[in-house]
Coordinates of C-alpha atoms (C1' of nucleotides) in Angstrom, one line a residue:
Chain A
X79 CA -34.6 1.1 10.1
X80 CA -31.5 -0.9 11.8
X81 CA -32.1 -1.5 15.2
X82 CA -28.6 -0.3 16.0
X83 CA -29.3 3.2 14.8
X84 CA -32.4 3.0 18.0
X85 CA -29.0 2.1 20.2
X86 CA -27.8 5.1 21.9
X87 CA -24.9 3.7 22.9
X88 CA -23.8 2.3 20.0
X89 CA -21.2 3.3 17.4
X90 CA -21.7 3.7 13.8
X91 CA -20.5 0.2 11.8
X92 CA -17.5 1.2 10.4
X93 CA -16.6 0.7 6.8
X94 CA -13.5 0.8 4.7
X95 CA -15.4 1.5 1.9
X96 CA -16.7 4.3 3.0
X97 CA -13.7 7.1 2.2
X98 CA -14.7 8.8 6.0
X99 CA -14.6 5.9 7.2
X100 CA -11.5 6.1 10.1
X101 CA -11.1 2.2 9.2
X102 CA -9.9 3.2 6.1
X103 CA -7.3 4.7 7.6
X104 CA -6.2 2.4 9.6
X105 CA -6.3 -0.8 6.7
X106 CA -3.7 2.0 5.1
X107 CA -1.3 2.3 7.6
X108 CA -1.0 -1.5 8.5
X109 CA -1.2 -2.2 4.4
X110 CA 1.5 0.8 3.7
X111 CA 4.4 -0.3 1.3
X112 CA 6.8 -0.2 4.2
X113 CA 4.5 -1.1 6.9
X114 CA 3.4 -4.5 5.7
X115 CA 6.9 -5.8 5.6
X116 CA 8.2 -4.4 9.6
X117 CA 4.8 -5.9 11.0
X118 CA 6.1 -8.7 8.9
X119 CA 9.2 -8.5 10.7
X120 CA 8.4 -8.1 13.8
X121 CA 6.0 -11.3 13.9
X122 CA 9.0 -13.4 13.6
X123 CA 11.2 -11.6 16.4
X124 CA 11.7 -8.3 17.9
X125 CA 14.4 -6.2 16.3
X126 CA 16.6 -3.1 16.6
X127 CA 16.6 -0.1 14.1
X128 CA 19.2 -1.3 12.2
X129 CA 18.7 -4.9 12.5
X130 CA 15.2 -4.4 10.7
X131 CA 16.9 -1.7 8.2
X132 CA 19.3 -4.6 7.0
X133 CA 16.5 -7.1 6.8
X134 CA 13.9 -5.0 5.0
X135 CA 16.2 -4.2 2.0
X136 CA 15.0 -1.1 0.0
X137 CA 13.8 1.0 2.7
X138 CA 15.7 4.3 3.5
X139 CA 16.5 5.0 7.0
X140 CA 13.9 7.7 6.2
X141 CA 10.5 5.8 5.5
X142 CA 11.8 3.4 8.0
X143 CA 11.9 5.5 11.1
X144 CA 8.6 7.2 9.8
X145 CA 6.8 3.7 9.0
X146 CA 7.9 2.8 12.8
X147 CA 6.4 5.9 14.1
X148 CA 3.4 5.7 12.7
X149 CA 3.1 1.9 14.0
X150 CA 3.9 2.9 17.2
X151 CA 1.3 6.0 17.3
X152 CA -1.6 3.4 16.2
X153 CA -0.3 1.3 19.2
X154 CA 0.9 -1.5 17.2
X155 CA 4.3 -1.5 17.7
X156 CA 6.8 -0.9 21.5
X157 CA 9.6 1.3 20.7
X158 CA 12.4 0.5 23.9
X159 CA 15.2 3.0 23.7
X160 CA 18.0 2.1 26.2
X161 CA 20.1 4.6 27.6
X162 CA 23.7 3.2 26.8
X163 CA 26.2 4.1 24.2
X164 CA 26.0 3.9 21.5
X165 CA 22.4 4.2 21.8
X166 CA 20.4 1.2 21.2
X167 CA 16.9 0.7 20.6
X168 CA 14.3 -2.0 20.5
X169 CA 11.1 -2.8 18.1
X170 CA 8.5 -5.3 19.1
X171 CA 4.9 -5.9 18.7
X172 CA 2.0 -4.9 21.3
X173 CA -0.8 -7.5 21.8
X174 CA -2.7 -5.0 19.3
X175 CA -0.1 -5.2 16.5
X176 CA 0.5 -8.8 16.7
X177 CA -3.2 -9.5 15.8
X178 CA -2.1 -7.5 12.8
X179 CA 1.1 -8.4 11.8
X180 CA -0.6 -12.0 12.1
X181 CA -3.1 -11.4 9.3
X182 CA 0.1 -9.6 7.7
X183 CA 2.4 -11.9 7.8
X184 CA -0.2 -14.5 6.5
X185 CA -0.9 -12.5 3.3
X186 CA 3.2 -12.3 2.6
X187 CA 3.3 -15.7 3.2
X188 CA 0.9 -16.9 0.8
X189 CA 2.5 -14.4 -1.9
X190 CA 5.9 -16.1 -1.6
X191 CA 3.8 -19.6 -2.5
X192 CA 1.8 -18.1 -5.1
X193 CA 5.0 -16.5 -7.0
X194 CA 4.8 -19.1 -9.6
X195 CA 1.3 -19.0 -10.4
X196 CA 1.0 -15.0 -10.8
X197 CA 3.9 -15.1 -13.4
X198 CA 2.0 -18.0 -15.8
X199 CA -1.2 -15.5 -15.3
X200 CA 1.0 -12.7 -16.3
X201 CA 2.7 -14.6 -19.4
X202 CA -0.7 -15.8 -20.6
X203 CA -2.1 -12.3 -20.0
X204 CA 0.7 -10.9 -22.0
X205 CA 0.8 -13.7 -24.5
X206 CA -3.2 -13.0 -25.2
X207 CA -2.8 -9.1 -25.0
X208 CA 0.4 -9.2 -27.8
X209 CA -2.1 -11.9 -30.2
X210 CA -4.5 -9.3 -30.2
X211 CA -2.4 -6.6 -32.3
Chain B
X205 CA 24.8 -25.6 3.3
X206 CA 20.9 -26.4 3.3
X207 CA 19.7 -29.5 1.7
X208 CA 17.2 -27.2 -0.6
X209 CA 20.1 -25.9 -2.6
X210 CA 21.5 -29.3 -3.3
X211 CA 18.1 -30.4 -5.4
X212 CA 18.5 -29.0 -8.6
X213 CA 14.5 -29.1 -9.5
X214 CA 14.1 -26.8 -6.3
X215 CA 12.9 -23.3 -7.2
X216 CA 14.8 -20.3 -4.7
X217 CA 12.6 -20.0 -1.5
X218 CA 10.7 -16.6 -2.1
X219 CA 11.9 -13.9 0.7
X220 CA 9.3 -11.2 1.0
X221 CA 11.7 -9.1 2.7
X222 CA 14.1 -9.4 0.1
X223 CA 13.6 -6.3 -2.5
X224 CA 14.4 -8.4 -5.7
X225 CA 12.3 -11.4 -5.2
X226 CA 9.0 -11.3 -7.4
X227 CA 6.6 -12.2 -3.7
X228 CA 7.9 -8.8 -3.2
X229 CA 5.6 -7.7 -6.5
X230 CA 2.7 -9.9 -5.6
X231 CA 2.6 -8.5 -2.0
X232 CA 2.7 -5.2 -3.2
X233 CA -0.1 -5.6 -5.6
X234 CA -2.5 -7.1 -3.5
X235 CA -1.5 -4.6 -0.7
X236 CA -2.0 -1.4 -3.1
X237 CA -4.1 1.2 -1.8
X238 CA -7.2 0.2 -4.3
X239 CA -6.1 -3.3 -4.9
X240 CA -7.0 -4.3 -1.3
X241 CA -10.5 -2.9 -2.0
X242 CA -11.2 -4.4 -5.0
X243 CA -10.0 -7.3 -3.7
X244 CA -12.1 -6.6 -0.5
X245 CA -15.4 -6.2 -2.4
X246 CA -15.3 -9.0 -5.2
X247 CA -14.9 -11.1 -1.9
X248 CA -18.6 -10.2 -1.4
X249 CA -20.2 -10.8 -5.0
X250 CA -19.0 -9.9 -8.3
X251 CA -19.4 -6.2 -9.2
X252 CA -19.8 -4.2 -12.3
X253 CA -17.3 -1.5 -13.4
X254 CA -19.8 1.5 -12.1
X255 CA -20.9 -0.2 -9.2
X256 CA -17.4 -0.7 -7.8
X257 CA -16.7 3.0 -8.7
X258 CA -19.5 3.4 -6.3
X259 CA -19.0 1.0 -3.7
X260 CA -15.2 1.6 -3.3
X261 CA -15.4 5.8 -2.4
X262 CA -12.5 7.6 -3.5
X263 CA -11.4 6.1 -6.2
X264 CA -11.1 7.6 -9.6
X265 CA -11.9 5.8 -13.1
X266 CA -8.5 6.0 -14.0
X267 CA -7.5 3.8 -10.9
X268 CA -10.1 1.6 -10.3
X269 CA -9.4 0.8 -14.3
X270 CA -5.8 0.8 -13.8
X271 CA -5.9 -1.4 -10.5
X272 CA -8.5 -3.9 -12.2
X273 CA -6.5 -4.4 -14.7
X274 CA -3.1 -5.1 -12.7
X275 CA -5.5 -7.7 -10.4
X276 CA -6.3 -9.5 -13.8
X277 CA -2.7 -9.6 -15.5
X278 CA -1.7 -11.4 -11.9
X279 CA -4.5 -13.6 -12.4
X280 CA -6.9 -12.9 -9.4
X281 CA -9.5 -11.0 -11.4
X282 CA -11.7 -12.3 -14.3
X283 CA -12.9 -9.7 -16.7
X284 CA -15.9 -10.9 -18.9
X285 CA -17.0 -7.7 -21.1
X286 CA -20.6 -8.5 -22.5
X287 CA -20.9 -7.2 -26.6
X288 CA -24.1 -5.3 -25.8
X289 CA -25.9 -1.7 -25.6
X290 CA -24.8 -0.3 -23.4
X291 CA -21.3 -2.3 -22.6
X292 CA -21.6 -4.0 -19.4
X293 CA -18.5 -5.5 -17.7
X294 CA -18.4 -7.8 -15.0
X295 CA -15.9 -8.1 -12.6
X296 CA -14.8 -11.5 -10.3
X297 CA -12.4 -13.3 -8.2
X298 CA -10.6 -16.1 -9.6
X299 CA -9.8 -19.3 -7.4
X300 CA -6.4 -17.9 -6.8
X301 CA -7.7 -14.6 -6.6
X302 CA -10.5 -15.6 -3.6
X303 CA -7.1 -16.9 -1.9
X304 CA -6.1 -13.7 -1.3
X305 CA -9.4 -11.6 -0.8
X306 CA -10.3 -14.0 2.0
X307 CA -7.1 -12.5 3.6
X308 CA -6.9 -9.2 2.9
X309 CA -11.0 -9.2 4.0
X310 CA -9.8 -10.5 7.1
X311 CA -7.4 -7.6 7.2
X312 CA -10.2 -5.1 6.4
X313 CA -12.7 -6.8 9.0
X314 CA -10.0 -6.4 11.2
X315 CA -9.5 -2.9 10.8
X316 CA -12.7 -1.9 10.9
X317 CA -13.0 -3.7 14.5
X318 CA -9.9 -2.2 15.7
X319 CA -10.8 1.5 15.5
X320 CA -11.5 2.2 18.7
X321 CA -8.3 0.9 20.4
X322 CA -6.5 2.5 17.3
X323 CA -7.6 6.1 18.8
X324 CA -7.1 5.6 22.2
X325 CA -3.3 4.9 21.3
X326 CA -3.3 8.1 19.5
X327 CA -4.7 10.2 21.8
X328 CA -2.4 8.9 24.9
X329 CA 0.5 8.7 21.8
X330 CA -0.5 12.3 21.3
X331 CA -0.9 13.2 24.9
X332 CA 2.1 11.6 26.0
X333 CA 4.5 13.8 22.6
X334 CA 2.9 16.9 24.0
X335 CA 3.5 16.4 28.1
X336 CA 7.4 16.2 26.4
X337 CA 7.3 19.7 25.2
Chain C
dC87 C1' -21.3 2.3 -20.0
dG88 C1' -16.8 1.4 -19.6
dG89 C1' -13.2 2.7 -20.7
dT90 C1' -8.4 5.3 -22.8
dA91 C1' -5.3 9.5 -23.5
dT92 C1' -3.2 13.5 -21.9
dC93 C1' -1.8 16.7 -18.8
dC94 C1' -0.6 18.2 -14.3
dT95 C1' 0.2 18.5 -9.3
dG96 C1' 1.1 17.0 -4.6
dA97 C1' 2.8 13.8 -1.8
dA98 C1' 5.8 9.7 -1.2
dG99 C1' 10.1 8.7 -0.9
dG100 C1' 15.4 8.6 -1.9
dA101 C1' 20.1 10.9 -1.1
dT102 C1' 22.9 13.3 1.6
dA103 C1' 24.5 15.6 5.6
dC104 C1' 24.3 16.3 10.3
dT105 C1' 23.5 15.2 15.6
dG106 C1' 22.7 13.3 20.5
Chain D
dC68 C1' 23.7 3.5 16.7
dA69 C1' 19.6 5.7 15.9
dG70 C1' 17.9 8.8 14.4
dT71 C1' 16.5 14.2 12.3
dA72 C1' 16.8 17.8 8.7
dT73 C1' 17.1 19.3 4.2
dC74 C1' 16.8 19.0 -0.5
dC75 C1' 15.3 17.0 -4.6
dT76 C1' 13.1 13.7 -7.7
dT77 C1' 9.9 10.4 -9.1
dC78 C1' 5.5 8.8 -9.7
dA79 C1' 0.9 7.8 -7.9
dG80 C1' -3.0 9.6 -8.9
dG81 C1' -6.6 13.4 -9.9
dA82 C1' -9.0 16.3 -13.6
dT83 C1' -10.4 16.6 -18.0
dA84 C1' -11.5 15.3 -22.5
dC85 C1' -12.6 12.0 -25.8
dC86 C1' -14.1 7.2 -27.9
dG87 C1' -16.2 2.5 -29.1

DNA sequence: CGGTATCCTGAAGGATACTG
DNA sequence: CAGTATCCTTCAGGATACCG
């Protein structure tokens, strides 16, 4: 027996393994498709809707808005609308978030380096896979 | 005009952010919902086929199959199948593959530390979307 | 054991139109 | 400008069955 489980204090060590795990969750939303690339974003600067729309080409203003929502509601990102017209509205990253969008932004990073190396794997993966019919 | 564009050996920088450059790919791949599992647990030790089915909870044969085999065309996973009764398949990280499990682990420890302040911001997000109605 | 093949469904996500 | 609402499509991914 762990002698955290004679804690009564303690929480449960949490797991991303573990599919009940809440930290899975959480890996999800800051590895999402979309959300990867805004906390990306917003490690360089803070932005404005349309500012980030323009710079993260592909996403629809859809999955953009949502993505930034759900960012916000796991109190990673500050959403500043300012009353003025036309409306304007600002995105940065809390203290929480940038831890993230550190570790983030390291990962994209490291696959804009690594581009070349991943496409020889993939040629001598596909090179091997076509030899063998 | 930057100096880069004027060596004609120099390769295109690689833009994340922009949808048609390959990093694009790569990021996606190692960010995939099982891919940054995998990737998490063969950070550990190498695993067999049935014991990362178990250790990774969720995820179905047909994507745990699927995602290994994406990790290996990129060149991050080494898949050494052993001829014997009954087939055994192990499963590791290559050196470019460790690369990025070190930082998508980091991601995952990261997560798994944050829960707590990641439910506090949804309660007072929560809290605060409902006082509005 | 470690897969592949097939089928099928739900959720992610795109396109378009509309609004404060 | 910064969204929301609606509709519609695509595809990730689950279930099942089968194979070397």
């Amino acid at each position: 027996m762990k002698v955290s489980e004679l804690k009564p204090g303690g929480l449960p060590p949490a797991d991303v393994f573990d599919r009940m795990c809440p930290s899975r969750g959480v890996l999800e939303h800051v590895t999402s498709r979309w959300g990867v690339l805004v906390l990306g974003a917003l490690n360089e600067r803070g932005y404005r809707f349309s500012e980030l729309r323009r710079k993260v080409t592909g996403v629809s203003e859809k999955m953009l808005a949502q993505t930034l929502q759900t960012l916000e509601r796991d109190g990673f990102v500050l959403r500043e609308a300012h009353p003025v017209i036309p409306p304007r509205v600002d995105y940065s990253l809390t203290p929480l978030g940038r831890e993230a969008a550190e570790l983030v932004a390291a990962l994209a990073h490291w696959s804009e380096r690594r581009v070349p190396e991943v496409e020889a794997a993939r040629q001598a993966y596909d090179g091997r896979a076509t030899a063998l019919r």
